Amino acid sequence: MNKPDKEEQILNLLKAAREDYISGEALSKKFGVTRASIWKNIHALMKQGYGIERRPNTGYKLISSPDKVLPAEIREGLETEYIGRELYCFNEAGSTNEIAMKLAEGAVTEGTVVIAEKQTAGKGRLGRKWLSPAGAGLWFSIILKPKISPQHSAKLTFVAGLAVLDAIRTVSGLQAGLKWPNDLLVNGKKVCGILTEIKSGPDIINYQVLGIGINVNISEKEFPEALRATATSLAQEAKKEVARLRLLKEILKNIETGYEVFKKEGFKQFLIRWKEHSVTLNRKVKVAGLLESWEGLALDIDEDCALIVRLDSGEKKRVLSGDVS
Amino acid sequence: MNTKEIKELIDLLKGSDVSEIEIEREGVKIKIKKGSSAAIITPAAVSQPVVTLPAPVIVSSPAAPASPLPALKPEGNTINSPMVGTFYRSPAPDSPAFVKEGDLIKEGQTICILEAMKLMNEIKAETKGRIVKILVENGQAVEFGQALFVVEPA
């Protein structure tokens, strides 16, 4: 399903025909296969949720498309050169990051996207679970192959955070804030998390997988009670359903644009914008690491994306990882 | 090769002892490797200290092995950190360590994770060998180039 196959080509023809019917015969001629073989594809499309009317002696007409993360739906109107052009769409997957990391070992092209309607083992930091119910969010991973050192690869996650922030505003009208290191909050609650994984040698990374999870149309009661105080969805905050596929396409476009600018012009302008939208800076924070935790004022984010905290003792602490609260 | 075929390969891998498949077809090469969780080799008898989040508990290392290592700088090569970050010995605080001192490691085996700004870098062994000493604590901040492990050829 990484490149348009016959099924997707048939779908595209039906889409292009709009109100017209396309006969089974015309399709069978076009692809050089039997009409039974065409029917098999039509049937498969209907099983995916496409509404297709079948009229004897006339042909097929597309009535409706499902709100699902399907290749044809993602590619339709996608304004990117390479991000999301190669797609691996799953109805259900363990973790899209895990699949992407495995795919990246092979010959996939840069910009390949792995996306799932539902994740059964969505990954958070330090082995934590990421809630990923079916149909209500965007759970996806993007494979990038930048020629940068591992030292610089965290910057790309900040670039991605800004891309998501801009897309959320464009599509839902909501203004999110960035919580260090790279969560997105709306009205103080988490709507998006970005978990990045890389494979690297000492000097250069082999590939980088940006794992992005967005709570789009999850209702309050779908969240476990323990999460309700800290997590929300775009639909809950906007008080209306948010177009999931449109949001996805906007994010992919923004990430591609941001990634290109990052490669050409560097990180500086992203850091400036990131700080402007930060909800962590200039606040009293507590950062909990595995061995230690620190309390103090979040002063700054340095050029390596580390958080600078001024402890109550006056000492400045450079924090690289931890839970901020 | 389509998604279904790749998924089938992944499923195939999951249920088998094979850790890696490499296929070349029509000029496209795909290599599927098993994730770290399946590749961990952990001696059953030794249990790891458990660290719970978010309480900042400092956990001491397990007791020294019966035959103490020489006090001088141990022999062997070191595996160094490719980045500034936080060092983790296990995928989650309550799961077993990737490797312990004395373990034999295979090429490509995950030996630790480094994190910076929620970016995870699973460090894999470049060659087979034996872990002689682990030089940093679980959860400790490490510098670029800092030695993490002492290894010896095996």
Coordinates of C-alpha atoms in Angstrom, one line a residue:
Chain A
M1 CA 0.0 0.0 0.0
N2 CA 3.1 2.3 -0.1
K3 CA 2.5 3.4 -3.7
P4 CA -1.0 3.6 -5.4
D5 CA -2.0 0.1 -6.3
K6 CA -4.9 -1.0 -8.6
E7 CA -7.4 -0.6 -5.9
E8 CA -6.4 2.9 -5.1
Q9 CA -6.2 3.8 -8.8
I10 CA -9.8 2.5 -9.3
L11 CA -10.8 4.7 -6.3
N12 CA -9.1 7.7 -7.8
L13 CA -11.0 7.2 -11.1
L14 CA -14.3 7.0 -9.2
K15 CA -13.3 10.2 -7.3
A16 CA -12.5 11.9 -10.5
A17 CA -15.8 10.8 -12.1
R18 CA -17.7 12.6 -9.3
E19 CA -21.4 12.3 -10.2
D20 CA -20.9 9.9 -13.1
Y21 CA -20.9 6.2 -13.1
I22 CA -17.9 4.2 -14.4
S23 CA -18.8 0.8 -16.0
G24 CA -17.2 -2.4 -14.8
E25 CA -16.3 -3.0 -18.4
A26 CA -14.5 0.2 -18.9
L27 CA -12.5 -0.5 -15.7
S28 CA -11.7 -4.1 -16.7
K29 CA -10.4 -2.8 -20.1
K30 CA -8.3 -0.1 -18.5
F31 CA -6.5 -2.5 -16.2
G32 CA -6.6 -5.5 -18.5
V33 CA -8.3 -7.7 -16.0
T34 CA -11.7 -9.4 -15.7
R35 CA -14.8 -7.7 -14.4
A36 CA -14.8 -10.1 -11.5
S37 CA -11.4 -8.9 -10.6
I38 CA -12.6 -5.3 -10.7
W39 CA -15.5 -6.2 -8.5
K40 CA -13.1 -7.7 -6.0
N41 CA -11.4 -4.3 -5.7
I42 CA -14.7 -2.5 -5.4
H43 CA -15.8 -4.9 -2.7
A44 CA -12.5 -4.3 -0.8
L45 CA -13.0 -0.6 -1.0
M46 CA -16.6 -0.9 0.3
K47 CA -15.2 -3.0 3.2
Q48 CA -12.9 -0.1 4.0
G49 CA -15.9 2.1 4.4
Y50 CA -16.2 3.7 1.0
G51 CA -19.9 4.1 -0.1
I52 CA -20.1 2.8 -3.6
E53 CA -23.3 2.5 -5.5
R54 CA -23.5 -0.3 -8.0
R55 CA -26.1 0.0 -10.7
P56 CA -26.8 -2.8 -13.2
N57 CA -25.8 -2.0 -16.8
T58 CA -24.4 1.4 -15.7
G59 CA -21.5 0.8 -13.3
Y60 CA -20.1 2.2 -10.1
K61 CA -20.3 5.5 -8.5
L62 CA -18.6 6.8 -5.3
I63 CA -21.2 8.1 -2.8
S64 CA -19.1 8.7 0.3
S65 CA -15.5 8.4 1.6
P66 CA -14.8 7.3 5.2
D67 CA -13.1 9.5 7.8
K68 CA -10.3 7.0 8.0
V69 CA -6.5 7.2 7.7
L70 CA -6.4 5.4 4.4
P71 CA -3.7 6.0 1.7
A72 CA -6.1 7.5 -0.9
E73 CA -7.6 9.9 1.7
I74 CA -4.3 11.0 3.0
R75 CA -2.8 11.6 -0.5
E76 CA -5.9 13.5 -1.7
G77 CA -4.9 17.2 -1.6
L78 CA -1.7 16.5 0.2
E79 CA 0.7 19.4 -0.4
T80 CA 4.0 17.8 0.1
E81 CA 6.9 16.7 -2.0
Y82 CA 8.0 13.6 -0.1
I83 CA 6.5 13.5 3.4
G84 CA 3.6 11.1 3.4
R85 CA 4.1 10.1 -0.2
E86 CA 5.0 6.6 0.9
L87 CA 2.4 5.4 3.4
Y88 CA 1.9 2.5 5.6
C89 CA -1.6 2.6 7.0
F90 CA -2.8 0.2 9.6
N91 CA -6.3 -0.4 11.0
E92 CA -4.6 -1.5 14.1
A93 CA -0.9 -1.5 15.0
G94 CA 1.2 -2.1 18.1
S95 CA 3.2 1.1 17.9
T96 CA 3.7 3.1 14.7
N97 CA 7.2 4.1 16.0
E98 CA 8.2 0.5 16.3
I99 CA 7.1 -0.3 12.8
A100 CA 8.7 2.8 11.5
M101 CA 12.0 2.0 13.2
K102 CA 11.9 -1.4 11.6
L103 CA 11.0 -0.1 8.2
A104 CA 13.8 2.5 8.4
E105 CA 16.3 -0.3 8.5
G106 CA 15.3 -1.2 5.0
A107 CA 15.1 0.8 1.8
V108 CA 12.2 3.1 2.6
T109 CA 12.3 6.6 1.3
E110 CA 12.7 9.7 3.5
G111 CA 9.3 11.0 4.5
T112 CA 7.6 7.6 4.7
V113 CA 4.7 7.8 7.2
V114 CA 3.4 5.0 9.3
I115 CA -0.1 5.6 10.6
A116 CA -2.7 3.6 12.5
E117 CA -6.3 4.0 13.2
K118 CA -5.6 2.5 16.6
Q119 CA -2.5 1.6 18.5
T120 CA -2.5 -1.3 21.0
A121 CA 0.9 -0.5 22.4
G122 CA 1.3 3.3 21.8
K123 CA 4.6 4.3 23.3
G124 CA 5.4 7.1 25.7
R125 CA 8.6 8.1 27.5
L126 CA 10.3 5.4 29.6
G127 CA 8.1 2.6 28.5
R128 CA 4.9 4.4 29.4
K129 CA 1.7 3.7 27.4
W130 CA 0.1 6.3 25.1
L131 CA -3.6 6.0 24.9
S132 CA -4.6 5.6 21.2
P133 CA -8.2 4.7 20.7
A134 CA -9.6 3.9 17.2
G135 CA -10.7 6.7 15.0
A136 CA -10.4 9.5 17.5
G137 CA -6.8 10.6 17.1
L138 CA -3.8 10.8 14.9
W139 CA -1.2 8.2 15.8
F140 CA 1.7 8.3 13.3
S141 CA 5.4 8.3 12.7
I142 CA 7.5 10.0 10.1
I143 CA 10.8 8.6 9.0
L144 CA 13.5 11.2 8.3
K145 CA 17.1 10.8 7.3
P146 CA 18.8 14.1 8.0
K147 CA 22.6 14.2 7.8
I148 CA 23.1 15.5 11.3
S149 CA 24.8 14.3 14.4
P150 CA 22.8 12.8 17.2
Q151 CA 23.7 15.9 19.2
H152 CA 21.5 18.0 16.9
S153 CA 18.6 15.6 16.3
A154 CA 16.5 16.8 19.3
K155 CA 16.1 20.1 17.5
L156 CA 14.0 18.4 14.8
T157 CA 11.5 17.5 17.5
F158 CA 11.1 21.1 18.3
V159 CA 10.6 21.9 14.6
A160 CA 7.9 19.2 14.6
G161 CA 6.2 20.7 17.7
L162 CA 5.9 24.0 16.0
A163 CA 4.6 22.4 12.9
V164 CA 1.8 20.7 14.9
L165 CA 1.1 23.9 16.8
D166 CA 0.6 25.8 13.5
A167 CA -1.6 23.1 12.0
I168 CA -3.8 22.9 15.1
R169 CA -4.4 26.6 14.9
T170 CA -5.1 26.5 11.1
V171 CA -7.5 23.6 11.3
S172 CA -9.3 24.0 14.7
G173 CA -8.7 27.6 15.6
L174 CA -7.2 26.6 18.9
Q175 CA -4.0 28.1 20.2
A176 CA -1.9 25.5 21.8
G177 CA 1.2 26.0 23.9
L178 CA 4.5 24.1 24.0
K179 CA 5.5 22.4 27.1
W180 CA 9.2 21.5 27.4
P181 CA 10.4 19.3 25.9
N182 CA 7.7 18.7 23.4
D183 CA 4.2 18.3 24.5
L184 CA 1.4 20.5 23.2
L185 CA -1.2 21.8 25.7
V186 CA -4.5 23.5 25.1
N187 CA -5.9 25.3 28.1
G188 CA -3.3 23.6 30.3
K189 CA -4.0 20.1 29.2
K190 CA -2.1 17.8 27.0
V191 CA -3.4 17.3 23.4
C192 CA -0.2 16.1 21.7
G193 CA 3.0 14.3 22.6
I194 CA 6.0 13.7 20.4
L195 CA 8.3 10.8 21.0
T196 CA 11.4 10.7 18.8
E197 CA 13.6 7.8 18.3
I198 CA 16.9 7.7 16.4
K199 CA 19.5 5.2 15.3
S200 CA 22.9 6.7 15.2
G201 CA 26.6 6.1 15.1
P202 CA 28.9 8.4 17.1
D203 CA 29.0 11.2 14.4
I204 CA 25.9 10.9 12.3
I205 CA 22.4 9.6 12.7
N206 CA 21.2 6.8 10.4
Y207 CA 17.6 7.8 10.7
Q208 CA 15.1 9.6 12.9
V209 CA 11.5 8.7 13.6
L210 CA 9.2 11.4 14.8
G211 CA 6.3 9.7 16.6
I212 CA 3.4 12.0 16.9
G213 CA 0.2 11.3 18.9
I214 CA -2.7 13.8 18.8
N215 CA -5.9 13.5 20.8
V216 CA -8.2 14.9 18.1
N217 CA -11.8 13.8 18.7
I218 CA -11.5 11.8 21.9
S219 CA -14.5 12.4 24.2
E220 CA -14.0 13.1 27.9
K221 CA -15.4 9.8 28.9
E222 CA -13.0 8.0 26.6
F223 CA -10.1 9.2 28.7
P224 CA -9.4 7.1 31.8
E225 CA -10.4 9.1 34.9
A226 CA -6.7 9.3 36.0
L227 CA -5.9 11.2 32.8
R228 CA -8.9 13.7 32.7
A229 CA -7.2 16.3 34.9
T230 CA -4.1 16.5 32.6
A231 CA -5.3 15.4 29.1
T232 CA -7.8 16.6 26.7
S233 CA -8.6 16.5 23.0
L234 CA -9.0 19.2 20.4
A235 CA -12.7 18.4 20.0
Q236 CA -13.3 18.9 23.7
E237 CA -11.5 22.2 23.7
A238 CA -13.0 23.5 20.4
K239 CA -16.4 22.1 21.4
K240 CA -16.8 20.6 17.9
E241 CA -15.4 17.7 15.9
V242 CA -12.0 18.5 14.2
A243 CA -11.3 17.2 10.7
R244 CA -8.7 14.6 11.4
L245 CA -7.4 14.0 7.9
R246 CA -7.2 17.7 7.2
L247 CA -5.2 18.2 10.3
L248 CA -2.8 15.4 9.4
K249 CA -2.2 16.8 5.9
E250 CA -1.6 20.2 7.4
I251 CA 1.0 18.8 9.8
L252 CA 2.8 16.8 7.1
K253 CA 3.0 19.9 5.0
N254 CA 4.3 22.1 7.9
I255 CA 6.8 19.5 8.9
E256 CA 8.2 19.2 5.4
T257 CA 8.4 23.0 5.1
G258 CA 10.0 23.3 8.6
Y259 CA 12.5 20.5 7.9
E260 CA 13.6 22.1 4.7
V261 CA 14.1 25.5 6.4
F262 CA 15.9 23.8 9.3
K263 CA 18.4 22.1 6.9
K264 CA 19.0 25.3 4.9
E265 CA 19.0 28.0 7.6
G266 CA 19.5 26.2 10.9
F267 CA 17.6 26.1 14.1
K268 CA 17.8 29.7 15.4
Q269 CA 14.4 31.0 14.1
F270 CA 12.6 27.9 15.4
L271 CA 14.0 28.3 18.8
I272 CA 12.8 31.9 18.9
R273 CA 9.3 30.9 17.9
W274 CA 9.4 28.0 20.2
K275 CA 10.1 30.2 23.2
E276 CA 7.3 32.6 22.2
H277 CA 4.8 29.7 22.4
S278 CA 6.3 28.1 25.4
V279 CA 4.1 27.5 28.5
T280 CA 7.1 26.3 30.5
L281 CA 9.3 29.4 30.6
N282 CA 9.1 32.0 33.4
R283 CA 7.2 29.7 35.6
K284 CA 8.1 27.8 38.8
V285 CA 8.6 24.3 37.7
K286 CA 9.5 20.9 39.2
V287 CA 11.5 18.6 36.9
A288 CA 11.5 15.0 38.0
G289 CA 14.3 12.8 36.6
L290 CA 15.0 9.2 37.5
L291 CA 17.7 10.0 40.0
E292 CA 17.0 13.6 41.1
S293 CA 14.5 16.2 40.7
W294 CA 14.9 20.0 40.7
E295 CA 12.6 22.9 41.6
G296 CA 13.1 26.4 40.5
L297 CA 12.3 29.0 37.9
A298 CA 12.3 27.9 34.2
L299 CA 14.7 30.6 32.9
D300 CA 15.5 29.7 29.3
I301 CA 15.9 27.0 26.7
D302 CA 19.4 26.9 25.2
E303 CA 20.4 26.3 21.6
D304 CA 20.6 22.5 22.3
C305 CA 17.0 22.6 23.5
A306 CA 18.0 22.0 27.1
L307 CA 15.9 23.6 29.8
I308 CA 17.7 26.1 32.1
V309 CA 16.3 26.1 35.6
R310 CA 17.4 28.5 38.3
L311 CA 17.2 26.5 41.5
D312 CA 16.1 28.1 44.7
S313 CA 19.7 28.1 45.8
G314 CA 20.5 30.4 42.9
E315 CA 22.4 27.6 41.0
K316 CA 21.5 27.3 37.3
K317 CA 20.8 23.7 36.3
R318 CA 20.8 22.5 32.7
V319 CA 18.1 19.9 32.3
L320 CA 18.1 17.4 29.4
S321 CA 15.3 15.1 30.4
G322 CA 12.6 14.8 32.9
D323 CA 8.9 15.3 33.7
V324 CA 8.0 19.0 34.1
S325 CA 5.2 19.9 36.4
Chain B
M1 CA 6.4 -5.4 -1.7
N2 CA 3.2 -4.1 -0.1
T3 CA 2.3 -3.4 3.5
K4 CA 0.5 -6.7 4.0
E5 CA 3.6 -8.6 3.0
I6 CA 5.8 -6.5 5.3
K7 CA 3.3 -7.0 8.1
E8 CA 3.3 -10.7 7.5
L9 CA 7.1 -10.7 7.6
I10 CA 7.0 -8.8 10.9
D11 CA 4.4 -11.2 12.3
L12 CA 6.5 -14.1 11.1
L13 CA 9.5 -12.7 12.9
K14 CA 7.5 -12.2 16.1
G15 CA 6.7 -15.8 16.4
S16 CA 10.0 -17.3 15.6
D17 CA 13.6 -17.6 16.8
V18 CA 14.8 -15.7 13.8
S19 CA 16.0 -12.2 14.7
E20 CA 16.5 -10.7 11.3
I21 CA 15.1 -11.1 7.8
E22 CA 16.6 -9.5 4.7
I23 CA 14.9 -9.7 1.4
E24 CA 15.9 -8.2 -1.9
R25 CA 13.3 -8.1 -4.7
E26 CA 13.0 -6.0 -7.8
G27 CA 15.8 -3.8 -6.6
V28 CA 14.2 -3.1 -3.3
K29 CA 15.9 -4.4 -0.2
I30 CA 14.1 -4.7 3.1
K31 CA 15.6 -5.8 6.3
I32 CA 13.5 -6.5 9.3
K33 CA 15.1 -6.8 12.7
K34 CA 13.5 -7.8 15.9
G35 CA 13.1 -5.1 18.5
S36 CA 15.2 -4.9 21.6
S37 CA 12.7 -6.5 23.9
A38 CA 13.0 -9.8 22.0
A39 CA 16.8 -9.6 21.8
I40 CA 17.5 -9.0 25.5
I41 CA 19.5 -11.7 27.1
T42 CA 19.1 -11.5 30.9
P43 CA 20.3 -14.0 33.4
A44 CA 17.2 -15.0 35.3
A45 CA 18.8 -15.2 38.7
V46 CA 19.8 -11.6 39.1
S47 CA 17.1 -9.1 39.9
Q48 CA 17.5 -5.4 39.1
P49 CA 16.8 -2.6 41.6
V50 CA 13.5 -1.0 40.9
V51 CA 13.3 2.8 40.6
T52 CA 9.9 4.4 40.8
L53 CA 8.9 7.6 39.2
P54 CA 8.7 10.4 40.0
A55 CA 10.2 10.1 43.5
P56 CA 13.9 11.0 43.1
V57 CA 15.3 7.9 44.8
I58 CA 18.9 7.2 44.4
V59 CA 19.4 3.5 44.0
S60 CA 22.8 1.9 44.8
S61 CA 24.4 -0.5 42.4
P62 CA 24.0 -4.2 43.0
A63 CA 26.6 -5.7 45.3
A64 CA 30.0 -6.2 43.8
P65 CA 30.6 -9.5 42.1
A66 CA 32.5 -12.2 44.0
S67 CA 35.7 -11.7 42.1
P68 CA 36.4 -8.0 42.4
L69 CA 37.6 -6.1 39.5
P70 CA 41.0 -4.5 39.7
A71 CA 41.0 -1.1 41.2
L72 CA 43.0 0.4 38.4
K73 CA 41.3 1.4 35.1
P74 CA 39.9 -1.8 33.7
E75 CA 41.4 -3.4 30.6
G76 CA 39.4 -3.3 27.4
N77 CA 37.7 -0.8 25.1
T78 CA 35.0 1.6 26.1
I79 CA 31.7 2.4 24.4
N80 CA 31.2 6.1 24.5
S81 CA 28.1 8.3 24.5
P82 CA 27.4 9.8 21.1
M83 CA 25.4 12.7 22.7
V84 CA 24.7 14.6 25.8
G85 CA 21.8 13.0 27.5
T86 CA 20.4 10.8 30.2
F87 CA 21.5 7.2 30.4
Y88 CA 19.0 4.4 31.0
R89 CA 19.9 0.8 31.5
S90 CA 16.4 -0.5 30.8
P91 CA 13.5 0.4 28.5
A92 CA 11.3 1.3 31.5
P93 CA 12.2 1.9 35.1
D94 CA 10.5 -1.3 36.2
S95 CA 11.9 -3.6 33.5
P96 CA 15.1 -5.6 33.5
A97 CA 18.3 -4.0 32.4
F98 CA 19.5 -4.4 28.8
V99 CA 22.8 -5.7 30.0
K100 CA 24.7 -6.4 33.2
E101 CA 28.3 -6.6 34.0
G102 CA 29.6 -9.9 32.8
D103 CA 27.1 -10.3 30.1
L104 CA 28.1 -11.4 26.7
I105 CA 26.7 -9.1 24.0
K106 CA 26.1 -9.7 20.3
E107 CA 26.6 -7.3 17.5
G108 CA 23.5 -5.1 17.1
Q109 CA 22.2 -5.8 20.6
T110 CA 20.7 -2.9 22.5
I111 CA 22.8 -2.1 25.5
C112 CA 21.3 1.2 26.8
I113 CA 19.1 4.1 25.9
L114 CA 20.2 7.7 25.9
E115 CA 17.6 10.4 26.1
A116 CA 17.7 14.1 25.5
M117 CA 14.5 16.2 25.2
K118 CA 12.3 13.1 24.8
L119 CA 14.5 11.9 21.9
M120 CA 15.5 8.3 22.5
N121 CA 18.7 6.8 21.1
E122 CA 19.0 3.1 21.6
I123 CA 22.6 2.3 21.6
K124 CA 23.5 -1.0 20.0
A125 CA 26.7 -3.0 20.4
E126 CA 28.9 -2.6 17.3
T127 CA 30.7 -5.8 17.9
K128 CA 30.3 -8.8 20.0
G129 CA 32.0 -8.9 23.3
R130 CA 31.6 -9.0 27.1
I131 CA 30.5 -6.1 29.3
V132 CA 33.3 -5.7 31.9
K133 CA 32.0 -2.7 33.7
I134 CA 29.1 -0.3 33.5
L135 CA 30.5 3.1 34.3
V136 CA 27.3 5.2 34.8
E137 CA 24.2 4.9 36.9
N138 CA 20.7 4.4 35.6
G139 CA 19.2 7.9 35.1
Q140 CA 22.5 9.7 35.2
A141 CA 23.3 12.6 32.9
V142 CA 26.2 11.9 30.5
E143 CA 28.4 14.1 28.4
F144 CA 29.3 13.7 24.7
G145 CA 32.1 11.2 24.4
Q146 CA 31.8 10.0 28.0
A147 CA 32.6 6.3 28.5
L148 CA 29.6 4.3 29.3
F149 CA 30.8 0.7 29.3
V150 CA 34.0 -1.1 29.4
V151 CA 33.9 -4.1 27.0
E152 CA 36.4 -6.8 26.1
P153 CA 36.4 -9.0 23.1
A154 CA 34.8 -12.4 23.6

